[in-house]
GROMACS .gro file of C-alpha atoms in nm:
model
  156
    1UNK     CA    1  -5.861  11.292  -0.684
    2UNK     CA    2  -5.902  11.013  -0.379
    3UNK     CA    3  -6.151  10.989  -0.162
    4UNK     CA    4  -6.016  10.831   0.229
    5UNK     CA    5  -6.221  10.779   0.487
    6UNK     CA    6  -6.083  10.669   0.874
    7UNK     CA    7  -6.374  10.500   1.000
    8UNK     CA    8  -6.319  10.548   1.366
    9UNK     CA    9  -6.367  10.951   1.295
   10UNK     CA   10  -6.626  10.958   0.936
   11UNK     CA   11  -6.416  11.144   0.835
   12UNK     CA   12  -6.289  11.157   0.446
   13UNK     CA   13  -6.020  11.337   0.269
   14UNK     CA   14  -6.026  11.390   0.017
   15UNK     CA   15  -5.638  11.403  -0.232
   16UNK     CA   16  -5.627  11.484  -0.589
   17UNK     CA   17  -5.487  11.250  -0.786
   18UNK     CA   18  -5.265  11.214  -1.136
   19UNK     CA   19  -5.397  11.017  -1.417
   20UNK     CA   20  -5.088  10.899  -1.586
   21UNK     CA   21  -5.031  10.609  -1.871
   22UNK     CA   22  -4.751  10.494  -1.902
   23UNK     CA   23  -4.575  10.268  -2.192
   24UNK     CA   24  -4.351  10.063  -2.104
   25UNK     CA   25  -4.135   9.910  -2.343
   26UNK     CA   26  -4.133   9.621  -2.338
   27UNK     CA   27  -3.979   9.284  -2.610
   28UNK     CA   28  -4.143   8.986  -2.591
   29UNK     CA   29  -3.857   8.667  -2.544
   30UNK     CA   30  -3.730   8.458  -2.794
   31UNK     CA   31  -3.917   8.200  -2.963
   32UNK     CA   32  -3.784   7.829  -2.930
   33UNK     CA   33  -4.061   7.665  -3.187
   34UNK     CA   34  -3.875   7.462  -3.492
   35UNK     CA   35  -4.248   7.645  -3.640
   36UNK     CA   36  -4.238   7.976  -3.597
   37UNK     CA   37  -3.857   7.997  -3.659
   38UNK     CA   38  -3.870   7.885  -4.031
   39UNK     CA   39  -3.955   8.163  -4.307
   40UNK     CA   40  -4.205   8.126  -4.458
   41UNK     CA   41  -4.189   7.985  -4.837
   42UNK     CA   42  -4.444   8.064  -5.005
   43UNK     CA   43  -4.755   8.317  -4.992
   44UNK     CA   44  -5.097   8.158  -5.004
   45UNK     CA   45  -5.276   8.211  -5.207
   46UNK     CA   46  -5.708   8.156  -5.245
   47UNK     CA   47  -5.700   7.831  -5.443
   48UNK     CA   48  -5.444   7.679  -5.168
   49UNK     CA   49  -5.697   7.764  -4.866
   50UNK     CA   50  -5.999   7.584  -5.046
   51UNK     CA   51  -5.795   7.341  -5.094
   52UNK     CA   52  -5.645   7.258  -4.723
   53UNK     CA   53  -6.018   7.311  -4.578
   54UNK     CA   54  -6.181   7.102  -4.832
   55UNK     CA   55  -5.936   6.854  -4.766
   56UNK     CA   56  -6.074   6.856  -4.301
   57UNK     CA   57  -6.418   6.918  -4.349
   58UNK     CA   58  -6.474   6.600  -4.575
   59UNK     CA   59  -6.251   6.460  -4.282
   60UNK     CA   60  -6.382   6.637  -3.984
   61UNK     CA   61  -6.624   6.785  -4.084
   62UNK     CA   62  -6.999   6.832  -4.062
   63UNK     CA   63  -7.254   6.680  -4.282
   64UNK     CA   64  -7.392   7.031  -4.369
   65UNK     CA   65  -7.023   7.095  -4.468
   66UNK     CA   66  -6.925   6.778  -4.627
   67UNK     CA   67  -7.215   6.848  -4.881
   68UNK     CA   68  -7.135   7.206  -4.989
   69UNK     CA   69  -6.811   7.092  -5.118
   70UNK     CA   70  -6.993   6.840  -5.322
   71UNK     CA   71  -7.254   7.052  -5.471
   72UNK     CA   72  -7.031   7.290  -5.523
   73UNK     CA   73  -6.787   7.048  -5.724
   74UNK     CA   74  -7.140   6.907  -5.869
   75UNK     CA   75  -7.156   7.316  -6.019
   76UNK     CA   76  -6.930   7.383  -6.121
   77UNK     CA   77  -6.800   7.437  -6.519
   78UNK     CA   78  -6.505   7.361  -6.664
   79UNK     CA   79  -6.374   7.587  -6.907
   80UNK     CA   80  -6.204   7.418  -7.172
   81UNK     CA   81  -6.624   7.290  -7.211
   82UNK     CA   82  -6.746   7.639  -7.182
   83UNK     CA   83  -6.464   7.806  -7.462
   84UNK     CA   84  -6.581   7.487  -7.708
   85UNK     CA   85  -6.950   7.499  -7.653
   86UNK     CA   86  -6.863   7.860  -7.725
   87UNK     CA   87  -6.680   7.790  -8.047
   88UNK     CA   88  -7.018   7.556  -8.154
   89UNK     CA   89  -7.199   7.792  -8.093
   90UNK     CA   90  -7.055   8.090  -8.321
   91UNK     CA   91  -6.943   7.796  -8.563
   92UNK     CA   92  -6.717   7.879  -8.813
   93UNK     CA   93  -6.787   8.245  -8.884
   94UNK     CA   94  -6.379   8.447  -9.014
   95UNK     CA   95  -6.370   8.862  -8.950
   96UNK     CA   96  -6.330   8.825  -9.359
   97UNK     CA   97  -6.720   8.702  -9.291
   98UNK     CA   98  -6.865   8.994  -9.115
   99UNK     CA   99  -6.675   9.270  -9.345
  100UNK     CA  100  -6.891   9.109  -9.622
  101UNK     CA  101  -7.169   9.134  -9.423
  102UNK     CA  102  -7.109   9.478  -9.321
  103UNK     CA  103  -7.052   9.509  -9.697
  104UNK     CA  104  -7.357   9.404  -9.865
  105UNK     CA  105  -7.557   9.540  -9.566
  106UNK     CA  106  -7.423   9.853  -9.685
  107UNK     CA  107  -7.435   9.794  -9.995
  108UNK     CA  108  -7.845   9.739  -9.940
  109UNK     CA  109  -7.891  10.060  -9.731
  110UNK     CA  110  -7.932   9.900  -9.399
  111UNK     CA  111  -7.665  10.035  -9.234
  112UNK     CA  112  -7.720   9.880  -8.854
  113UNK     CA  113  -7.387   9.906  -8.710
  114UNK     CA  114  -7.238  10.255  -8.773
  115UNK     CA  115  -6.887  10.358  -9.004
  116UNK     CA  116  -6.593  10.266  -8.704
  117UNK     CA  117  -6.294  10.415  -8.717
  118UNK     CA  118  -6.012  10.200  -8.664
  119UNK     CA  119  -5.653  10.328  -8.648
  120UNK     CA  120  -5.800  10.584  -8.370
  121UNK     CA  121  -5.655  10.706  -8.086
  122UNK     CA  122  -5.886  10.808  -7.887
  123UNK     CA  123  -6.156  10.751  -7.734
  124UNK     CA  124  -6.379  10.999  -7.858
  125UNK     CA  125  -6.233  10.976  -8.236
  126UNK     CA  126  -6.313  10.639  -8.343
  127UNK     CA  127  -6.709  10.696  -8.392
  128UNK     CA  128  -6.720  11.067  -8.521
  129UNK     CA  129  -7.109  11.251  -8.572
  130UNK     CA  130  -7.061  11.321  -8.883
  131UNK     CA  131  -6.959  11.032  -9.055
  132UNK     CA  132  -7.324  10.902  -8.812
  133UNK     CA  133  -7.509  11.159  -9.002
  134UNK     CA  134  -7.608  11.306  -9.281
  135UNK     CA  135  -7.519  11.682  -9.320
  136UNK     CA  136  -7.900  11.802  -9.308
  137UNK     CA  137  -7.956  11.584  -8.998
  138UNK     CA  138  -7.635  11.759  -8.778
  139UNK     CA  139  -7.805  12.080  -8.855
  140UNK     CA  140  -8.127  12.025  -8.790
  141UNK     CA  141  -7.991  11.896  -8.432
  142UNK     CA  142  -7.833  12.218  -8.355
  143UNK     CA  143  -8.112  12.429  -8.460
  144UNK     CA  144  -8.343  12.209  -8.230
  145UNK     CA  145  -8.094  12.254  -7.959
  146UNK     CA  146  -8.056  12.669  -8.034
  147UNK     CA  147  -8.484  12.629  -8.039
  148UNK     CA  148  -8.451  12.497  -7.698
  149UNK     CA  149  -8.160  12.668  -7.513
  150UNK     CA  150  -8.352  12.970  -7.600
  151UNK     CA  151  -8.681  12.854  -7.513
  152UNK     CA  152  -8.542  12.741  -7.131
  153UNK     CA  153  -8.311  13.020  -7.068
  154UNK     CA  154  -8.575  13.261  -7.011
  155UNK     CA  155  -8.699  13.004  -6.696
  156UNK     CA  156  -8.315  12.982  -6.538
   0.00000   0.00000   0.00000
C-alpha cells in the first residue's frame, strides 16, 4: 500500500500498490583492454602463487611479512636430505634379511609378526584367524562368546 497525504485538507488516501521484481536482460559491453582479451596461458598453481607473493612481500611488504618468508625458508626440510637420513638410519636392510629374521623367530617360538597371505585378493584374506590362533584358542573364544550372549541376551 502507498499512503498519499494532502497537506491542504489533511486527509490521507491509501492506494494499493503491486510489488514487482524486474529482471532485465542486459549484456555488458565488450572490453577493449588488451590484458583482459588475452587467453589464460596456464593455470596458477599454489607454488607459483606463493612465489609471486613472496617476491611482492620481499619487494614492497612490511618487515613482518619479510620475516615470515625468511623463517619459512630456514625451517624448510629438503626431501632428498630426509630420504638420505632414513636410508642411513635403516642401514642396509634387505627383504631377505627380514625373511631370515622371521624364520629364526618362528623357529625359536617367538611369533611376534603374524603370518600374512601375500597373494590374497581381498583385505579380509590377508590375515586368517585359523593361522593366527590354535584350534583350542578358537574353541575357547567360541564358548566364551556364547556364554556372554546367553548371559546378556536375557537383559536385552
